[in-house]
PDB file of C-alpha atoms and ligand atoms in Angstrom:
ATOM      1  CA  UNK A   2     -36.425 -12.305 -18.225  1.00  0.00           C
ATOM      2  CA  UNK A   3     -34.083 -13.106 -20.659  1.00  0.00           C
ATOM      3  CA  UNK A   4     -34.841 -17.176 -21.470  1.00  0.00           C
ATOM      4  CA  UNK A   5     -32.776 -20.028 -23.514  1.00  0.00           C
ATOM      5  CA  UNK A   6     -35.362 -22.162 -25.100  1.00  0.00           C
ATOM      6  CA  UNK A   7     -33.001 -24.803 -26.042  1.00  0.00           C
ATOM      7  CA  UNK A   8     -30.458 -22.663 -27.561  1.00  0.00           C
ATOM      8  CA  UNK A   9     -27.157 -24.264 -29.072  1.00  0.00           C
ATOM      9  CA  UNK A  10     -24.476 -21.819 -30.055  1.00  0.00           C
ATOM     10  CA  UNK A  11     -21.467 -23.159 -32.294  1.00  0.00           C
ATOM     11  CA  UNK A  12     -18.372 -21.697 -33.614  1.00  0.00           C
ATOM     12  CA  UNK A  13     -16.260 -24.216 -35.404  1.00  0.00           C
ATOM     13  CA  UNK A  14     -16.146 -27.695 -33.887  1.00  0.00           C
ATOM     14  CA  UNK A  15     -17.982 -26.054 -30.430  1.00  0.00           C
ATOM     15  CA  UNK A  16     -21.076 -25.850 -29.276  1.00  0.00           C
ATOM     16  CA  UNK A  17     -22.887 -24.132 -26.406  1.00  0.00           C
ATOM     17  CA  UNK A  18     -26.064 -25.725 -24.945  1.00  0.00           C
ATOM     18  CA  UNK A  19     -28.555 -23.407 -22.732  1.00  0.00           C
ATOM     19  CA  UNK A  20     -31.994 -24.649 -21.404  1.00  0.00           C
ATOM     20  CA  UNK A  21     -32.880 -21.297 -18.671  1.00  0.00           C
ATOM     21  CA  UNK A  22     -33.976 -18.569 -17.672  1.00  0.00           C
ATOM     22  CA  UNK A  23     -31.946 -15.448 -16.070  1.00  0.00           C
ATOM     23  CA  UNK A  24     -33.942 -13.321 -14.061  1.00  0.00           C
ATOM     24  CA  UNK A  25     -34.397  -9.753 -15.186  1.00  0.00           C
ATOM     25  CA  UNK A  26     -32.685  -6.639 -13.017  1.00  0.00           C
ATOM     26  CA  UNK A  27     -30.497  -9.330 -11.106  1.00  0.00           C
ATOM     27  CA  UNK A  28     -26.876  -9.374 -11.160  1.00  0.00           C
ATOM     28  CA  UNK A  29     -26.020 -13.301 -12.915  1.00  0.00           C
ATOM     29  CA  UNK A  30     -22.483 -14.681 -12.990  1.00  0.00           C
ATOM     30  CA  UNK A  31     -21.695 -17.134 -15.198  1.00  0.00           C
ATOM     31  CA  UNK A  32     -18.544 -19.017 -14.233  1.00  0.00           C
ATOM     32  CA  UNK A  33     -16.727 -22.030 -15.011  1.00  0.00           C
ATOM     33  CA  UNK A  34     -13.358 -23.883 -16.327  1.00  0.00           C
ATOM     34  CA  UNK A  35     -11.170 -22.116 -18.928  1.00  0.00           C
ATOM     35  CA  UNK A  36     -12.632 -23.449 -22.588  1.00  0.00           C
ATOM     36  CA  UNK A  37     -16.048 -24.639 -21.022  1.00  0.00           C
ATOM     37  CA  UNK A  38     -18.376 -22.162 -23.126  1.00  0.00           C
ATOM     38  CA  UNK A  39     -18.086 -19.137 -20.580  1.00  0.00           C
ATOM     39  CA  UNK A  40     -17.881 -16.477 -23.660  1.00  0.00           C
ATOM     40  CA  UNK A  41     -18.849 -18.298 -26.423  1.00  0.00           C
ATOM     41  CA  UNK A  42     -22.765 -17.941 -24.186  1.00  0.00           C
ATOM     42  CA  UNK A  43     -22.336 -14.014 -24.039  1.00  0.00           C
ATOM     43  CA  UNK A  44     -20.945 -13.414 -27.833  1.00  0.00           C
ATOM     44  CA  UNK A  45     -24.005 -15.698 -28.841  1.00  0.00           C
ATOM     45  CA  UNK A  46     -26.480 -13.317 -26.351  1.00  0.00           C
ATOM     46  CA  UNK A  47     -25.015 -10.265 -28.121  1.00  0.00           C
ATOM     47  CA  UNK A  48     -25.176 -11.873 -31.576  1.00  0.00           C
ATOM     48  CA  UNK A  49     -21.527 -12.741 -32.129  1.00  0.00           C
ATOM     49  CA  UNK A  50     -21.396 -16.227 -32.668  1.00  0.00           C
ATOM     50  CA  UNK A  51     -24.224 -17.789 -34.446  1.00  0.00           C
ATOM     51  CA  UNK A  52     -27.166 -19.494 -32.728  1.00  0.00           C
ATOM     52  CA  UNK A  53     -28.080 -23.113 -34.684  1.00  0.00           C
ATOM     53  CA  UNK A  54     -31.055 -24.089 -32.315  1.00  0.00           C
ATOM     54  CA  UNK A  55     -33.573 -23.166 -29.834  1.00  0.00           C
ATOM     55  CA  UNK A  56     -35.442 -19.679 -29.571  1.00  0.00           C
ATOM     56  CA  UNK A  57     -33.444 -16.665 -27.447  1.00  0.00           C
ATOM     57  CA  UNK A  58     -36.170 -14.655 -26.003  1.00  0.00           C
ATOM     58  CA  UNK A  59     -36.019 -11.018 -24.043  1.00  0.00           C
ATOM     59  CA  UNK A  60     -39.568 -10.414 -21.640  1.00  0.00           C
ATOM     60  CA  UNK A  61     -41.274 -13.233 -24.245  1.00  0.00           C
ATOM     61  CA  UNK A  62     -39.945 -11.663 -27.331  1.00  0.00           C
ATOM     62  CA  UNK A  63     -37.468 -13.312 -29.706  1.00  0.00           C
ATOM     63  CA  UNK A  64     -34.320 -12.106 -30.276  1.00  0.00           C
ATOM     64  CA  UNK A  65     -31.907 -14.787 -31.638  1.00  0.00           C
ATOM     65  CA  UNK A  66     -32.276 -13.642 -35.462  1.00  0.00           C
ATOM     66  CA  UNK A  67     -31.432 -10.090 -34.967  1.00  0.00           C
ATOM     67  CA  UNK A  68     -28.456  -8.054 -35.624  1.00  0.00           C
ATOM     68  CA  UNK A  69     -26.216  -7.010 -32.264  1.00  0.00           C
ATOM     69  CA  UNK A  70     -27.033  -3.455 -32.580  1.00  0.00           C
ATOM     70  CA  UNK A  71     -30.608  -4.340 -32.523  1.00  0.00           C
ATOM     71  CA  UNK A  72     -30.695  -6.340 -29.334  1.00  0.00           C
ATOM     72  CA  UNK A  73     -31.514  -4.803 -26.073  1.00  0.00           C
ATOM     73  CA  UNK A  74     -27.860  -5.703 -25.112  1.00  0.00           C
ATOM     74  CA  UNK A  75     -24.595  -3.849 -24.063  1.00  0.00           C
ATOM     75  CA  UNK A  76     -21.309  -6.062 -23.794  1.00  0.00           C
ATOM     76  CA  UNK A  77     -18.070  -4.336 -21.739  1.00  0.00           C
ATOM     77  CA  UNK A  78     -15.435  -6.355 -23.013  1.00  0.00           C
ATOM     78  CA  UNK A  79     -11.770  -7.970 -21.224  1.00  0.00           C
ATOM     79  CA  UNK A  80      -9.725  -5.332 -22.776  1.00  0.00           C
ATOM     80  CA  UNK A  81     -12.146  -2.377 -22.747  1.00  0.00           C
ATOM     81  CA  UNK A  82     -12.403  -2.136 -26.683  1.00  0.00           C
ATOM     82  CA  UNK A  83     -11.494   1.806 -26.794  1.00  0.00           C
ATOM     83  CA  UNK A  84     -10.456   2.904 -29.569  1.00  0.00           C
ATOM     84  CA  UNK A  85      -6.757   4.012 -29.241  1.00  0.00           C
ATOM     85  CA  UNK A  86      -6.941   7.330 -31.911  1.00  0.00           C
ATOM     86  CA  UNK A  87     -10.106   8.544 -30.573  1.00  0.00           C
ATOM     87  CA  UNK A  88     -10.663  10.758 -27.285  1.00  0.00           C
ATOM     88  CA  UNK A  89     -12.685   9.640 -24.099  1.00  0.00           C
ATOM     89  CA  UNK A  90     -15.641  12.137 -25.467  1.00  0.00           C
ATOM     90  CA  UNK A  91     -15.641  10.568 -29.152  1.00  0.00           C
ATOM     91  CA  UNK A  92     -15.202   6.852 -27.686  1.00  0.00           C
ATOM     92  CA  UNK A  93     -17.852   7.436 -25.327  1.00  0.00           C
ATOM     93  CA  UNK A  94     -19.596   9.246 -27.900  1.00  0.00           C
ATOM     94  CA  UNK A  95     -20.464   6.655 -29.811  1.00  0.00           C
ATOM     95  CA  UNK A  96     -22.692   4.680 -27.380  1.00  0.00           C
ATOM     96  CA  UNK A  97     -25.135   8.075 -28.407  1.00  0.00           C
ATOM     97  CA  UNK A  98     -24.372   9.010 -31.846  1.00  0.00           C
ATOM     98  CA  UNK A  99     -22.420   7.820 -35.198  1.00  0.00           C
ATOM     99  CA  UNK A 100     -20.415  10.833 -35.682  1.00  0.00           C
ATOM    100  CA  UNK A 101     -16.982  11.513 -34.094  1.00  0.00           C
ATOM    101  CA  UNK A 102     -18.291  15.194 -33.658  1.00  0.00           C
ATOM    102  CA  UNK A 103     -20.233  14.557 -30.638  1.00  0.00           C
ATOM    103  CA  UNK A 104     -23.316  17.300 -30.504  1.00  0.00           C
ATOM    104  CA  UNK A 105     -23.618  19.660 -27.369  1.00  0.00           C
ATOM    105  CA  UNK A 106     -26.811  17.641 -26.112  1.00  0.00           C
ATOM    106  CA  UNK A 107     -24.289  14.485 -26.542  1.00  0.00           C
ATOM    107  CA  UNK A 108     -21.244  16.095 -24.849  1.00  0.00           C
ATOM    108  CA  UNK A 109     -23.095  16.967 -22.410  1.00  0.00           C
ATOM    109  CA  UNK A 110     -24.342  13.584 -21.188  1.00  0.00           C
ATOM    110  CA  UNK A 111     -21.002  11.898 -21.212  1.00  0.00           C
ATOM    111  CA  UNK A 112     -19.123  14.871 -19.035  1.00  0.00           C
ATOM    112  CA  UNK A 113     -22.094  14.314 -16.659  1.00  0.00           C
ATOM    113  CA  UNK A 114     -21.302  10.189 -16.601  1.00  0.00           C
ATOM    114  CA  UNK A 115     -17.761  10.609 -16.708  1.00  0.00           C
ATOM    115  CA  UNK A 116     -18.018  12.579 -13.875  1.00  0.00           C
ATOM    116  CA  UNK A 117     -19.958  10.115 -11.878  1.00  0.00           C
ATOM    117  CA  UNK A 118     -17.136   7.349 -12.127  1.00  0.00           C
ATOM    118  CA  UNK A 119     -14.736  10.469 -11.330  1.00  0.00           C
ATOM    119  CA  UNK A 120     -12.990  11.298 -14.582  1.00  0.00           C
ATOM    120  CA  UNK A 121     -14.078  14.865 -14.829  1.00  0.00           C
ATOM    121  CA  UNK A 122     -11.761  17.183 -17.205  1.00  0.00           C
ATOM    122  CA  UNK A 123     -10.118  13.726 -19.016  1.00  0.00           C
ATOM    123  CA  UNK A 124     -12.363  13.759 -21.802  1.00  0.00           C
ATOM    124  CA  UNK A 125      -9.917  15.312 -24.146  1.00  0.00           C
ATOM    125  CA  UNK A 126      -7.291  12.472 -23.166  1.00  0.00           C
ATOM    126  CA  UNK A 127      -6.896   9.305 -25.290  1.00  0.00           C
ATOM    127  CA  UNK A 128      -6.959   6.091 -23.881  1.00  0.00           C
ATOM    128  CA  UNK A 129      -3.142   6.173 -23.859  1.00  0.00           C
ATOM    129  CA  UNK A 130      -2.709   8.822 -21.286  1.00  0.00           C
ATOM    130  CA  UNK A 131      -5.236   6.679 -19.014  1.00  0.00           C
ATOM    131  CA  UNK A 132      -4.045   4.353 -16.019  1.00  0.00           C
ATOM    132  CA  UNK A 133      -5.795   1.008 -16.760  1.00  0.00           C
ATOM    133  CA  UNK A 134      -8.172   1.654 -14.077  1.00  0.00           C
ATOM    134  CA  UNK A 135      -9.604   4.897 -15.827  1.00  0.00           C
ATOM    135  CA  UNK A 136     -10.248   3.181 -18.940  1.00  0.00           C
ATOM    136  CA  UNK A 137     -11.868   0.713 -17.745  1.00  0.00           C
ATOM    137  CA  UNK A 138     -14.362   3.669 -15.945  1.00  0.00           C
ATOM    138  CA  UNK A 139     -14.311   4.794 -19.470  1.00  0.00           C
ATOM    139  CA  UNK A 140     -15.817   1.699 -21.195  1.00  0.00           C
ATOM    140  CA  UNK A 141     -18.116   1.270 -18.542  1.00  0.00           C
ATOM    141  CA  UNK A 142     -19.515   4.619 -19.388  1.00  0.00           C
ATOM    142  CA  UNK A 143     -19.752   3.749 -22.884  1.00  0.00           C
ATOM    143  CA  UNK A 144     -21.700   0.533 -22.055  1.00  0.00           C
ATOM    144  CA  UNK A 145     -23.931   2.283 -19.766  1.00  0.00           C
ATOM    145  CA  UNK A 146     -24.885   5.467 -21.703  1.00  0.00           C
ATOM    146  CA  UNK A 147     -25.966   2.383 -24.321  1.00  0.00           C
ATOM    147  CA  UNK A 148     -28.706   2.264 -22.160  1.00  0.00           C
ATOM    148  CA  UNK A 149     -29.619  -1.135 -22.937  1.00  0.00           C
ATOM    149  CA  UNK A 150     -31.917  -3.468 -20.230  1.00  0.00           C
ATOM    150  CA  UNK A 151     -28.970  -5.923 -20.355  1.00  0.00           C
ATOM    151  CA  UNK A 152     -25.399  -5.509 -19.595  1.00  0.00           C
ATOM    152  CA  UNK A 153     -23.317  -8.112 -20.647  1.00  0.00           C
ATOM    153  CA  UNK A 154     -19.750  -8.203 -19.558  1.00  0.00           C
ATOM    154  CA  UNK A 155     -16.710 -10.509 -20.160  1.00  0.00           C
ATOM    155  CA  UNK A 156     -14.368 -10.987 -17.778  1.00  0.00           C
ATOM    156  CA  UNK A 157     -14.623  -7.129 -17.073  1.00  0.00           C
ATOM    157  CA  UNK A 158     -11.337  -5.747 -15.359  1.00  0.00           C
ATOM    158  CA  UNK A 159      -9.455  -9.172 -15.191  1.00  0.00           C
ATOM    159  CA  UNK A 160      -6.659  -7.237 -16.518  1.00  0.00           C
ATOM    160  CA  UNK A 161      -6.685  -4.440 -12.662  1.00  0.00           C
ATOM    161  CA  UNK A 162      -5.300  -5.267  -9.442  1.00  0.00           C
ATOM    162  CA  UNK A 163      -7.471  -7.190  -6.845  1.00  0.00           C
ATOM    163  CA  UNK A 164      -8.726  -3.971  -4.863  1.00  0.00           C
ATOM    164  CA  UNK A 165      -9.131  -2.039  -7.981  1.00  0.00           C
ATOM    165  CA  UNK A 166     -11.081  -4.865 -10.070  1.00  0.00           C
ATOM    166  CA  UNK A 167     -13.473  -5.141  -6.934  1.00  0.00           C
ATOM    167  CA  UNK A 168     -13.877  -1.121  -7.008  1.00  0.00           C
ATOM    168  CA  UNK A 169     -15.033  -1.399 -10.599  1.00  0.00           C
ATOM    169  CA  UNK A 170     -17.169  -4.450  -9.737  1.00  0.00           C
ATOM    170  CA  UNK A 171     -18.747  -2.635  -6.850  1.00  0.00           C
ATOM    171  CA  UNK A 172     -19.311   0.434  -9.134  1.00  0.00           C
ATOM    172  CA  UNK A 173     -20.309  -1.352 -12.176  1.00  0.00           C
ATOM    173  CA  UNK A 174     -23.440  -3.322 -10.600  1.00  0.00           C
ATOM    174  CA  UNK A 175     -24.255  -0.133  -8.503  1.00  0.00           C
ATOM    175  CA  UNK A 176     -24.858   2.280 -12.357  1.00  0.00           C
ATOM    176  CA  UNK A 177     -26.148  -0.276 -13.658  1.00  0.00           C
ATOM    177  CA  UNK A 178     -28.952  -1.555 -11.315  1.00  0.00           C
ATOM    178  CA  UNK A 179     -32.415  -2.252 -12.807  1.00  0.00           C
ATOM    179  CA  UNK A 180     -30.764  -3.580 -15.257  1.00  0.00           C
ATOM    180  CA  UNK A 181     -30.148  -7.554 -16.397  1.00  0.00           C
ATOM    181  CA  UNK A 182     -26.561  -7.920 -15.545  1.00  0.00           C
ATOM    182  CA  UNK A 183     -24.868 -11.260 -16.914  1.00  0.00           C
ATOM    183  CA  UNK A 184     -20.652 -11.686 -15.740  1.00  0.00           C
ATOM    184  CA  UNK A 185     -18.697 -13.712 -16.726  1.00  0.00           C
ATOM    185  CA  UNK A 186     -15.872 -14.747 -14.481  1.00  0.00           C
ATOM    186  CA  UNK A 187     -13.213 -17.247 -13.861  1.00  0.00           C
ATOM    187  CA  UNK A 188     -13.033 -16.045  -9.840  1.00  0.00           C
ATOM    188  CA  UNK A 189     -15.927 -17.567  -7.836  1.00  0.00           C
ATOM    189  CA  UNK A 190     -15.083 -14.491  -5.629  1.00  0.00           C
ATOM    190  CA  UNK A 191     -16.712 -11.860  -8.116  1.00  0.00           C
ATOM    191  CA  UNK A 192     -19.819 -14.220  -8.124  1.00  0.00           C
ATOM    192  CA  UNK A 193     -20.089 -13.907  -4.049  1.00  0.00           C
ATOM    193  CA  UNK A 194     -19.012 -10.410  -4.216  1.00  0.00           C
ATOM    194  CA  UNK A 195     -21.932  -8.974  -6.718  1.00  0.00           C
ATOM    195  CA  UNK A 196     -23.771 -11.593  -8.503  1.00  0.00           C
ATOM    196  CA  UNK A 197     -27.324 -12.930  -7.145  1.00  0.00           C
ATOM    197  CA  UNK A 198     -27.407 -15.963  -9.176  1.00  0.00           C
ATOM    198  CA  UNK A 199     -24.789 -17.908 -10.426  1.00  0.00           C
ATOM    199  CA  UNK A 200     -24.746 -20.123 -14.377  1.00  0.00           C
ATOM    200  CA  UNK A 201     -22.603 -22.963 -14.261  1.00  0.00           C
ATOM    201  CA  UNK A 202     -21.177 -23.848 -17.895  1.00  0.00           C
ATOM    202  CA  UNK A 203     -19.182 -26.837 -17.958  1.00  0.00           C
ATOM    203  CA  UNK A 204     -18.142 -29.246 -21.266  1.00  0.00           C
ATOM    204  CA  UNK A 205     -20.279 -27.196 -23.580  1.00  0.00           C
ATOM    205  CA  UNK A 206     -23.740 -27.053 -20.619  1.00  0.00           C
ATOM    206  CA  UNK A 207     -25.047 -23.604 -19.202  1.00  0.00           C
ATOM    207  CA  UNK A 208     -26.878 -25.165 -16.024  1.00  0.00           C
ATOM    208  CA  UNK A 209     -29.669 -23.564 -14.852  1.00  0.00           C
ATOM    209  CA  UNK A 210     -29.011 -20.084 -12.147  1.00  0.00           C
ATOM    210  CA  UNK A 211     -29.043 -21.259  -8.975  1.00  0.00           C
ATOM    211  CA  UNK A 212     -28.677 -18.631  -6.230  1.00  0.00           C
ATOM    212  CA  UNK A 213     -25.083 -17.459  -5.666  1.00  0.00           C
ATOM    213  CA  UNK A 214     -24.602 -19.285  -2.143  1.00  0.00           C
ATOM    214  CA  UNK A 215     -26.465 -22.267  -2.559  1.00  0.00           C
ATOM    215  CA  UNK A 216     -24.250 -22.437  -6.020  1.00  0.00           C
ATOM    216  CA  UNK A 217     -21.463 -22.098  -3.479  1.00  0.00           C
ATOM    217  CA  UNK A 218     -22.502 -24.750  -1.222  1.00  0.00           C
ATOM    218  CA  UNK A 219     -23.591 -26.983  -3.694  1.00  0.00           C
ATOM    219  CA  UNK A 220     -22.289 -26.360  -6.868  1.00  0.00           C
ATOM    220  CA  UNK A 221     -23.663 -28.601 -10.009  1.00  0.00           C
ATOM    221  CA  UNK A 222     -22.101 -32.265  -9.820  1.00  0.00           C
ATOM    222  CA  UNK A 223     -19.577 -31.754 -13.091  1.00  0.00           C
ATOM    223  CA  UNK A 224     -18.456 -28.551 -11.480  1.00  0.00           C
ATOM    224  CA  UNK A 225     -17.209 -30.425  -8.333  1.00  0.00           C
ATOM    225  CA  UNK A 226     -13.318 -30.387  -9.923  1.00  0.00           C
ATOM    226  CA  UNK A 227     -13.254 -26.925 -10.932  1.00  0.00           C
ATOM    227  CA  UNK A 228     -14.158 -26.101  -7.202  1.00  0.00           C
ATOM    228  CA  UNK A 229     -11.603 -28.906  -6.033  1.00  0.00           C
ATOM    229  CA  UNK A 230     -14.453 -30.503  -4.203  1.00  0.00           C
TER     230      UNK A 230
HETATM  231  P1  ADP B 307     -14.524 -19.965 -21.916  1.00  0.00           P
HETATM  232  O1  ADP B 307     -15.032 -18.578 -22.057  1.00  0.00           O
HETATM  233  O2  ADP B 307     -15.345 -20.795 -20.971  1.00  0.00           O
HETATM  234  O3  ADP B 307     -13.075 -20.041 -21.558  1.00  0.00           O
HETATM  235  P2  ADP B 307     -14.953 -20.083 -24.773  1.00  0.00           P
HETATM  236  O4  ADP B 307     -16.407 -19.861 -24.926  1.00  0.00           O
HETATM  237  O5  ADP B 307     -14.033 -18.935 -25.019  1.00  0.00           O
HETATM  238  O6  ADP B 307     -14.668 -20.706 -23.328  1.00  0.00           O
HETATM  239  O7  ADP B 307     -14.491 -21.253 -25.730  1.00  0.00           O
HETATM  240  C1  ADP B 307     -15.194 -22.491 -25.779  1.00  0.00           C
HETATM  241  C2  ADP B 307     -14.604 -23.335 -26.876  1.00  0.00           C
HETATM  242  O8  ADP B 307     -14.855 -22.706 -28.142  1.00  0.00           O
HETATM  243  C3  ADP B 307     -13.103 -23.560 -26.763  1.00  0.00           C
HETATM  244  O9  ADP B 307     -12.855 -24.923 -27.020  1.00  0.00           O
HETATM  245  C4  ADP B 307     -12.546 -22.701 -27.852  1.00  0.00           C
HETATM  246  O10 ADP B 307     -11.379 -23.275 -28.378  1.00  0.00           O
HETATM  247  C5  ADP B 307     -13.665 -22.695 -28.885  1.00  0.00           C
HETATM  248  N1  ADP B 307     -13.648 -21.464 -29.703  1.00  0.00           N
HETATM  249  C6  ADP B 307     -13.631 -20.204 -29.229  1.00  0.00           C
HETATM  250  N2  ADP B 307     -13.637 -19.318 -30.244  1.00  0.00           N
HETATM  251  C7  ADP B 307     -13.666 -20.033 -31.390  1.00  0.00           C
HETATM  252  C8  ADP B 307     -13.685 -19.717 -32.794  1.00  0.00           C
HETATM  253  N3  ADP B 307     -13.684 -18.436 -33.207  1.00  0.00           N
HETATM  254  N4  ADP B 307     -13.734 -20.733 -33.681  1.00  0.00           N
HETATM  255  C9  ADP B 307     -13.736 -22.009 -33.259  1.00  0.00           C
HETATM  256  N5  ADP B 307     -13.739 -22.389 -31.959  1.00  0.00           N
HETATM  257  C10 ADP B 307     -13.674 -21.421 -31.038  1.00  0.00           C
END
């Protein structure tokens, strides 16, 4: 269980106030209006944006005062975050290992993953010669072979088609499950499509997860005019 004891996260004149838990090895969508907190509660999870109150805590254990690499997170970001120079192998690569000579043991693993999401024999391409659709398979693999107990992801494939963006949705929660997964999303659609529970952040709140179609039903009372209800 990953649990917000009265956690504010700032950055600049902003603040982000959580009081909950989010259950481990569920799928949790965290949705809301544009400027409301939605990623400013993920980059604080991950240890991007500073926590100034409250205790962050992972199965009882506090987190909020380490460094990103040492929390039991992985974060798939909007725009993938390859890096443009590198090749599939190396950018996947480096979920496992430092270098950009990936060893055999390494290499390896990520022709085995890339060939689960079905890009077998493009792991000499860069992410230029991708279609958007294959680098996002590729960032997911990087996220995944992280190997973290929570995946957080921002707004992943916002940037694909409709039918394409649910493919990746579909195929994201099904490699990753036993894991926390924590979404944010702008489309209450994703939420019904994949999440279990559902965080409302309005105005600077995370309200506590309620489950996705009673959210639905009867979302929190500030949310009512983001749902046009
Ligand atoms: P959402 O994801 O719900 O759209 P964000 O968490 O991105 O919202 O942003 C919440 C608020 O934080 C916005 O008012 C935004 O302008 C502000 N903000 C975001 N990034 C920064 C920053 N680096 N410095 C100062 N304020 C920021």
């Amino acid at each position: 269980m990953l649990t917000f004891e009265g956690v504010v996260y700032s950055q600049g004149a902003f603040s982000l106030a959580a009081d909950l838990s989010v259950a481990a090895g569920k799928v949790t969508a965290v949705i809301g209006p544009s400027g409301a907190g939605k990623s400013t509660l993920l980059h604080g999870v991950a240890g991007f944006v500073p926590q100034t109150a409250g205790r962050l805590l992972w199965d009882g254990a506090a987190i909020g005062a380490k460094t990103p690499d040492r929390r039991p997170v992985s974060m798939l970001f909007q725009d993938n975050n390859l890096f443009p120079h590198l090749t599939v192998l190396q950018n996947v690569g480096l979920a496992l290992t430092t270098g950009l000579r990936p060893s055999k043991d390494v290499t390896e693993r990520v022709e085995d993953m890339l060939a689960q999401v079905g890009l077998s024999g493009l792991s000499t391409r860069k992410p230029a010669g991708l279609s958007g659709g294959q680098q996002s398979r590729v960032a997911l693999v990087r996220a995944l072979l992280q190997d973290r107990p929570v995946m957080l992801m921002d707004e992943p494939f916002s940037a694909l088609g409709p039918a394409l963006k649910d493919e990746m949705l579909d195929l994201s929660v099904s490699l990753a499950a036993g894991r926390t997964v924590i979404m944010v999303t702008h489309d209450p659609n994703d939420a019904v499509r994949i999440a279990d529970e559902v965080v409302g952040v309005v105005d600077g709140k995370a309200w506590v997860p309620l489950e996705t179609s009673a959210f639905m039903a009867q979302p929190p009372e500030p949310m009512k005019n983001y749902f046009g209800s």
